[in-house]
Amino acid sequence: MALIAGIEFRKVNQPLNQPFITVLQKVQEREVTIVIVRDAEGREGYGECVAFDTPWYTEETVTGSRFVMEQVLAPLLLNERLEHPTGVERLFSKVKGNHMAKAAVEMAIWDLFAKRQGVPLHEFIGGVRKTIPAGVVVAGESDALAPNVKAEIGRGYRRIKLKISPETDAALLKSLVAANPEILFYADANGSFSGRALEELLAFDQAGFALIEQPYGEQEWEAHSAARSKMTTPICLDESIHSFDDVKRMAEQQAGDIIVLKMGRLGGWSETLKVVEFCRNEQIGMWVGGMIEFGVSKAHNLALASLPEVKLTGDFSDSGHFWQIDIVSPEIRVEHGEIKLSESPGIGYGLNI
Ligand code: OSB
Ligand code: MG
């Protein structure tokens, strides 16, 4: 039984090393809220709220999520006695939506419980891997694409995600992929093919991508089904997946082969672990996605990727990819294309903020 004796919030705001450019938004600066929960013995658990400053990716925002965490979720949790972190979902069940806010607080509780047991979070959730393959996204200015890809390969990455849209030169990407046969390339469309003829997407089917992520809008299930039936490249859904029910719907409508696991969007560990079990049974591929995150969120994501069911390489870049200095110590390091999981209790990283 853990008594939740305290909860604290800290704002983090840092410029990105390079602007992150997609059809949705140009991101140059990132603000998140770090959540710290404390038990009666003074142990701490850490979570990170990954809502953006404005609602360009999901409906939540930094300001709105801070309000929900502080004024709505914290009072539900404070002075509660929890037997297991799965109990948080029930405490929060009367609060509608606000998945990123809920996930951040819930993550902190999972970290706290793993620390109370003295085990790494990856072990606490049943992970089996000791190292996680790294993956990076290249989303800078388009004329820097080829040199950026070359630079990331030089840093040891073996999986590279490229952003695509109907304006992207498919032939150029095809030659880039063909020139680097040892690299696994993903394409992420962020819904940009919405309203376009299927032929425009088919132009990318022979480019050699291991998957194409979210060609159409969040709710465009039929368009995804139609694309899936016509294409050889697997379709992967990211923005469409907000809940367990969305994953069931994808399976029923055959709208995708693979999903991106984003704990923030799913509402936390409990919902995510249910999704993982379902996908294992349905043979739906999974990988862990990033949203320009700091080390606390990355550490939770690394634990998630240690599960045997998560077989595809996720968005796991070095702390130095986005940040001058990350907020965790030690920083998260990619070596020879891999990240070694921390064997310290909980998320295995301390805070340096
Ligand atoms: O679509 O996966 C996405 C970043 C912000 C919002 C949405 C997305 C992304 C990324 C970044 O692609 C991946 C990363 O953080 O490594
Ligand atoms: Mg995506």
Coordinates of C-alpha atoms and ligand atoms in Angstrom, one line a residue:
M1 CA 0.0 0.0 0.0
A2 CA 1.4 3.4 -1.0
L3 CA 0.1 6.6 0.5
I4 CA 0.4 9.4 -2.0
A5 CA 1.6 12.2 0.2
G6 CA 2.6 14.8 -2.3
I7 CA 2.5 15.9 -5.9
E8 CA 4.5 18.7 -7.5
F9 CA 4.7 20.2 -11.0
R10 CA 7.7 21.8 -12.7
K11 CA 7.7 23.7 -16.0
V12 CA 10.4 22.9 -18.5
N13 CA 10.9 25.0 -21.7
Q14 CA 13.8 24.6 -24.1
P15 CA 14.6 25.6 -27.7
L16 CA 15.1 22.6 -30.1
N17 CA 18.6 22.2 -31.6
Q18 CA 17.0 22.5 -35.0
P19 CA 13.4 23.5 -36.1
F20 CA 11.1 20.5 -36.4
I21 CA 9.1 20.9 -39.6
T22 CA 6.0 19.0 -40.6
V23 CA 2.8 19.8 -42.6
L24 CA 1.2 20.4 -39.2
Q25 CA 3.5 22.8 -37.5
K26 CA 7.0 24.2 -37.3
V27 CA 8.3 23.5 -33.7
Q28 CA 11.2 25.6 -32.5
E29 CA 10.7 25.5 -28.7
R30 CA 9.1 22.8 -26.4
E31 CA 7.4 23.3 -23.1
V32 CA 6.3 20.3 -21.0
T33 CA 5.3 19.8 -17.3
I34 CA 7.2 17.4 -15.1
V35 CA 5.1 15.7 -12.5
I36 CA 6.7 14.5 -9.2
V37 CA 4.7 12.3 -6.9
R38 CA 5.9 11.4 -3.4
D39 CA 5.0 8.6 -1.0
A40 CA 5.0 8.9 2.8
E41 CA 8.6 7.7 3.0
G42 CA 9.7 10.5 0.6
R43 CA 10.3 8.3 -2.4
E44 CA 9.6 10.1 -5.8
G45 CA 8.1 9.1 -9.0
Y46 CA 8.4 11.1 -12.3
G47 CA 6.0 11.7 -15.2
E48 CA 6.1 14.1 -18.1
C49 CA 3.0 15.8 -19.7
V50 CA 3.6 15.9 -23.5
A51 CA 0.8 18.3 -24.5
F52 CA 2.0 21.0 -26.9
D53 CA 1.6 24.8 -26.3
T54 CA -1.3 25.0 -28.8
P55 CA -3.7 22.2 -29.9
W56 CA -2.0 21.5 -33.3
Y57 CA -1.4 17.8 -32.6
T58 CA -3.9 16.8 -30.0
E59 CA -6.7 18.8 -28.3
E60 CA -4.7 19.3 -25.1
T61 CA -2.4 22.2 -24.3
V62 CA 0.4 22.9 -21.8
T63 CA -1.8 25.4 -20.0
G64 CA -5.0 23.3 -20.0
S65 CA -3.2 20.1 -19.0
R66 CA -1.5 21.9 -16.1
F67 CA -4.9 23.1 -14.9
V68 CA -6.4 19.6 -15.1
M69 CA -3.4 18.0 -13.4
E70 CA -3.2 20.5 -10.6
Q71 CA -6.8 21.3 -9.9
V72 CA -8.6 18.1 -11.0
L73 CA -6.3 15.1 -10.9
A74 CA -4.0 15.9 -8.0
P75 CA -6.9 16.3 -5.4
L76 CA -8.2 12.8 -6.5
L77 CA -4.9 11.3 -5.8
L78 CA -3.6 13.1 -2.8
N79 CA -3.8 11.1 0.5
E80 CA -5.1 8.1 -1.4
R81 CA -3.7 4.7 -0.5
L82 CA -2.9 2.7 -3.6
E83 CA -2.3 -1.0 -3.8
H84 CA -1.1 -1.0 -7.4
P85 CA -0.7 1.7 -10.1
T86 CA -3.6 0.2 -12.0
G87 CA -5.8 1.8 -9.3
V88 CA -5.1 5.3 -10.7
E89 CA -7.3 4.7 -13.8
R90 CA -10.3 4.1 -11.5
L91 CA -9.6 7.2 -9.5
F92 CA -9.5 9.3 -12.7
S93 CA -12.4 7.6 -14.4
K94 CA -14.9 10.4 -13.7
V95 CA -12.7 12.9 -15.6
K96 CA -13.5 13.0 -19.3
G97 CA -10.7 12.9 -21.9
N98 CA -7.5 14.8 -21.0
H99 CA -5.4 11.7 -21.8
M100 CA -2.0 13.5 -21.7
A101 CA -2.7 15.0 -18.3
K102 CA -3.9 11.7 -16.9
A103 CA -0.9 9.8 -18.5
A104 CA 1.6 12.2 -16.9
V105 CA 0.3 11.7 -13.4
E106 CA -0.2 8.0 -13.9
M107 CA 3.4 7.6 -15.2
A108 CA 4.7 9.2 -12.1
I109 CA 2.8 6.6 -10.0
W110 CA 4.2 3.7 -12.0
D111 CA 7.7 5.0 -11.6
L112 CA 7.1 5.4 -7.8
F113 CA 5.8 1.8 -7.4
A114 CA 8.7 0.3 -9.3
K115 CA 11.1 2.3 -7.0
R116 CA 9.2 1.1 -3.9
Q117 CA 9.8 -2.5 -5.1
G118 CA 13.4 -1.6 -5.9
V119 CA 13.2 -2.8 -9.5
P120 CA 13.6 -1.1 -12.9
L121 CA 10.3 0.0 -14.5
H122 CA 11.0 -2.3 -17.5
E123 CA 11.2 -5.2 -15.1
F124 CA 8.1 -4.1 -13.2
I125 CA 6.0 -4.2 -16.3
G126 CA 7.4 -7.5 -17.6
G127 CA 9.9 -6.3 -20.2
V128 CA 12.5 -8.7 -21.5
R129 CA 14.9 -6.6 -23.6
K130 CA 18.0 -5.0 -22.1
T131 CA 18.8 -2.8 -25.0
I132 CA 16.4 -0.9 -27.3
P133 CA 17.2 -0.2 -30.9
A134 CA 17.4 3.5 -31.6
G135 CA 15.3 5.4 -34.2
V136 CA 15.5 9.0 -35.3
V137 CA 13.2 11.3 -37.3
V138 CA 14.6 13.7 -39.9
A139 CA 12.2 16.6 -40.2
G140 CA 14.3 19.7 -41.0
E141 CA 14.4 21.9 -44.1
S142 CA 13.7 19.8 -47.1
D143 CA 16.9 20.8 -49.0
A144 CA 18.9 19.4 -46.1
L145 CA 17.2 16.0 -46.3
A146 CA 20.0 13.9 -47.8
P147 CA 22.8 15.4 -45.7
N148 CA 20.7 15.0 -42.5
V149 CA 20.0 11.4 -43.3
K150 CA 23.7 10.8 -43.9
A151 CA 24.6 12.5 -40.6
E152 CA 22.1 10.3 -38.7
I153 CA 23.5 7.2 -40.2
G154 CA 26.9 8.4 -39.2
R155 CA 25.6 8.7 -35.6
G156 CA 24.7 5.0 -35.7
Y157 CA 21.0 5.1 -36.3
R158 CA 19.6 2.1 -38.3
R159 CA 16.0 3.3 -38.4
I160 CA 15.1 6.7 -39.9
K161 CA 11.6 8.2 -40.1
L162 CA 11.0 10.7 -42.9
K163 CA 8.1 13.1 -43.1
I164 CA 6.0 13.0 -46.4
S165 CA 3.1 14.9 -47.9
P166 CA 1.5 15.1 -51.4
E167 CA 4.2 17.7 -52.1
T168 CA 7.1 15.4 -51.4
D169 CA 9.1 14.1 -54.4
A170 CA 8.5 10.4 -54.2
A171 CA 11.3 9.6 -56.7
L172 CA 13.8 11.5 -54.6
L173 CA 12.9 9.5 -51.5
K174 CA 13.0 6.3 -53.4
S175 CA 16.6 6.9 -54.4
L176 CA 17.5 7.9 -50.9
V177 CA 16.1 4.7 -49.5
A178 CA 17.7 2.6 -52.3
A179 CA 21.1 4.2 -51.6
N180 CA 20.9 3.1 -47.9
P181 CA 19.8 -0.6 -48.0
E182 CA 21.0 -1.3 -44.5
I183 CA 18.7 1.4 -43.0
L184 CA 15.0 0.8 -42.1
F185 CA 13.0 3.8 -43.4
Y186 CA 9.5 4.7 -42.1
A187 CA 7.4 7.4 -43.8
D188 CA 5.1 9.6 -41.7
A189 CA 2.4 11.6 -43.6
N190 CA 0.7 13.1 -40.5
G191 CA -2.7 12.9 -42.2
S192 CA -1.6 15.1 -45.2
F193 CA -3.1 12.9 -47.9
S194 CA -6.6 13.7 -46.6
G195 CA -8.9 14.6 -49.5
R196 CA -6.4 13.5 -52.1
A197 CA -6.8 10.7 -54.7
L198 CA -5.4 7.4 -53.6
E199 CA -3.0 7.5 -56.6
E200 CA -1.1 10.3 -54.9
L201 CA -0.4 8.0 -52.0
L202 CA 0.3 5.0 -54.3
A203 CA 3.3 7.0 -55.7
F204 CA 5.0 6.2 -52.4
D205 CA 4.2 2.5 -52.3
Q206 CA 7.3 1.4 -54.3
A207 CA 9.7 3.8 -52.5
G208 CA 10.9 1.0 -50.2
F209 CA 9.5 2.2 -46.8
A210 CA 8.9 -0.4 -44.1
L211 CA 5.6 1.3 -43.4
I212 CA 3.6 4.5 -44.1
E213 CA 2.3 6.2 -41.0
Q214 CA -1.1 8.0 -40.9
P215 CA -1.7 9.0 -44.5
Y216 CA -5.2 10.3 -43.8
G217 CA -7.1 12.1 -41.0
E218 CA -7.7 10.8 -37.5
Q219 CA -11.2 9.7 -38.2
E220 CA -10.8 8.6 -41.9
W221 CA -11.0 4.9 -41.2
E222 CA -12.5 4.0 -44.6
A223 CA -9.8 5.9 -46.5
H224 CA -7.2 3.9 -44.5
S225 CA -9.0 0.6 -45.3
A226 CA -9.1 1.4 -49.0
A227 CA -5.4 2.4 -49.0
R228 CA -4.4 -0.7 -47.0
S229 CA -6.2 -3.1 -49.5
K230 CA -4.4 -1.5 -52.5
M231 CA -0.9 -1.1 -51.1
T232 CA 2.0 -3.4 -50.4
T233 CA 3.6 -1.1 -47.9
P234 CA 2.0 -1.7 -44.4
I235 CA -0.2 1.1 -43.2
C236 CA 0.5 2.3 -39.6
L237 CA -1.9 4.5 -37.6
D238 CA -0.6 7.1 -35.2
E239 CA -3.0 10.1 -34.8
S240 CA -6.1 7.8 -35.1
I241 CA -5.2 5.8 -32.0
H242 CA -6.5 7.5 -28.8
S243 CA -7.8 4.5 -27.0
F244 CA -8.2 0.7 -26.8
D245 CA -11.5 1.2 -28.7
D246 CA -9.7 2.9 -31.6
V247 CA -7.4 -0.1 -31.9
K248 CA -10.3 -2.5 -32.0
R249 CA -11.9 -0.4 -34.6
M250 CA -8.8 -0.4 -36.7
A251 CA -8.7 -4.2 -36.5
E252 CA -12.5 -4.6 -37.3
Q253 CA -12.3 -2.3 -40.3
Q254 CA -8.9 -3.5 -41.4
A255 CA -7.7 0.1 -41.5
G256 CA -4.1 -0.6 -40.6
D257 CA -1.4 -3.3 -40.0
I258 CA 0.6 -1.5 -37.3
I259 CA 0.0 1.1 -34.6
V260 CA 2.2 3.7 -32.9
L261 CA 2.0 3.5 -29.1
K262 CA 1.9 6.9 -27.6
M263 CA 1.2 6.7 -23.9
G264 CA 0.3 10.4 -23.6
R265 CA -2.4 10.1 -26.2
L266 CA -3.7 6.7 -24.8
G267 CA -4.0 8.1 -21.3
G268 CA -1.2 6.2 -19.6
W269 CA 0.4 2.9 -18.8
S270 CA -2.9 1.0 -17.9
E271 CA -4.6 1.7 -21.2
T272 CA -1.4 1.2 -23.1
L273 CA -0.8 -2.3 -21.6
K274 CA -4.3 -3.3 -22.6
V275 CA -3.6 -2.2 -26.1
V276 CA -0.4 -4.1 -26.2
E277 CA -2.2 -7.3 -25.1
F278 CA -4.9 -6.9 -27.7
C279 CA -2.3 -6.2 -30.5
R280 CA -0.4 -9.3 -29.5
N281 CA -3.5 -11.4 -29.8
E282 CA -4.5 -9.8 -33.1
Q283 CA -1.0 -9.8 -34.6
I284 CA -1.0 -6.0 -35.0
G285 CA 2.5 -4.6 -35.2
M286 CA 3.6 -2.0 -32.6
W287 CA 6.3 0.6 -32.0
V288 CA 6.7 3.3 -29.5
G289 CA 6.4 6.9 -30.9
G290 CA 7.8 10.1 -29.7
M291 CA 6.4 13.7 -29.6
I292 CA 9.6 15.7 -29.2
E293 CA 10.0 14.6 -25.6
F294 CA 12.4 15.1 -22.7
G295 CA 14.2 12.3 -20.9
V296 CA 11.4 11.5 -18.4
S297 CA 8.9 10.6 -21.0
K298 CA 11.6 8.9 -23.1
A299 CA 12.6 6.7 -20.1
H300 CA 9.0 5.5 -19.7
N301 CA 8.9 4.9 -23.5
L302 CA 12.1 2.8 -23.3
A303 CA 10.5 0.6 -20.6
L304 CA 7.5 0.1 -22.8
A305 CA 9.7 -0.9 -25.7
S306 CA 11.3 -3.6 -23.6
L307 CA 8.1 -5.7 -23.8
P308 CA 8.5 -8.7 -26.1
E309 CA 5.3 -7.8 -28.1
V310 CA 6.8 -4.4 -29.2
K311 CA 8.9 -5.6 -32.1
L312 CA 9.3 -2.6 -34.4
T313 CA 11.9 0.1 -33.8
G314 CA 10.4 3.2 -32.2
D315 CA 11.3 7.0 -32.0
F316 CA 14.3 6.6 -29.7
S317 CA 16.9 9.2 -30.3
D318 CA 19.8 10.4 -28.2
S319 CA 19.1 13.2 -25.7
G320 CA 21.4 15.4 -27.9
H321 CA 19.1 15.0 -30.9
F322 CA 16.6 17.6 -29.8
W323 CA 18.3 19.2 -26.7
Q324 CA 21.4 21.0 -25.8
I325 CA 21.0 19.5 -22.3
D326 CA 18.3 17.0 -21.4
I327 CA 16.5 17.2 -18.0
V328 CA 17.6 13.8 -16.9
S329 CA 20.9 12.5 -15.6
P330 CA 22.5 10.5 -16.9
E331 CA 21.4 11.7 -20.4
I332 CA 20.0 9.1 -22.8
R333 CA 22.7 7.9 -25.1
V334 CA 22.6 6.0 -28.4
E335 CA 25.6 3.8 -28.8
H336 CA 26.1 1.6 -31.9
G337 CA 22.5 2.2 -32.8
E338 CA 21.1 1.1 -29.4
I339 CA 20.1 2.5 -26.0
K340 CA 21.0 0.4 -23.0
L341 CA 18.2 0.3 -20.5
S342 CA 19.0 1.6 -17.0
E343 CA 19.1 -1.1 -14.3
S344 CA 18.4 1.5 -11.6
P345 CA 15.0 1.3 -9.9
G346 CA 12.0 2.9 -11.6
I347 CA 12.7 4.9 -14.8
G348 CA 16.3 4.7 -13.9
Y349 CA 17.1 8.4 -14.5
G350 CA 17.4 11.3 -12.1
L351 CA 16.0 14.8 -12.6
N352 CA 18.4 17.7 -13.2
I353 CA 15.8 20.5 -13.1
Ligands
OSB1 O1 3.7 12.3 -35.9 O2 5.1 11.1 -34.8 C1 4.6 12.2 -35.0 C2 6.6 14.9 -33.1 C3 5.5 15.6 -32.6 C4 4.2 15.3 -32.9 C5 4.0 14.2 -33.7 C6 5.0 13.4 -34.2 C7 6.3 13.8 -33.9 C8 7.5 13.0 -34.4 C9 8.7 13.1 -33.5 O3 7.5 12.5 -35.4 C10 9.4 11.8 -33.2 C11 10.3 11.9 -32.0 O4 10.0 12.6 -31.0 O5 11.4 11.3 -32.1
MG2 MG 3.4 10.2 -36.5

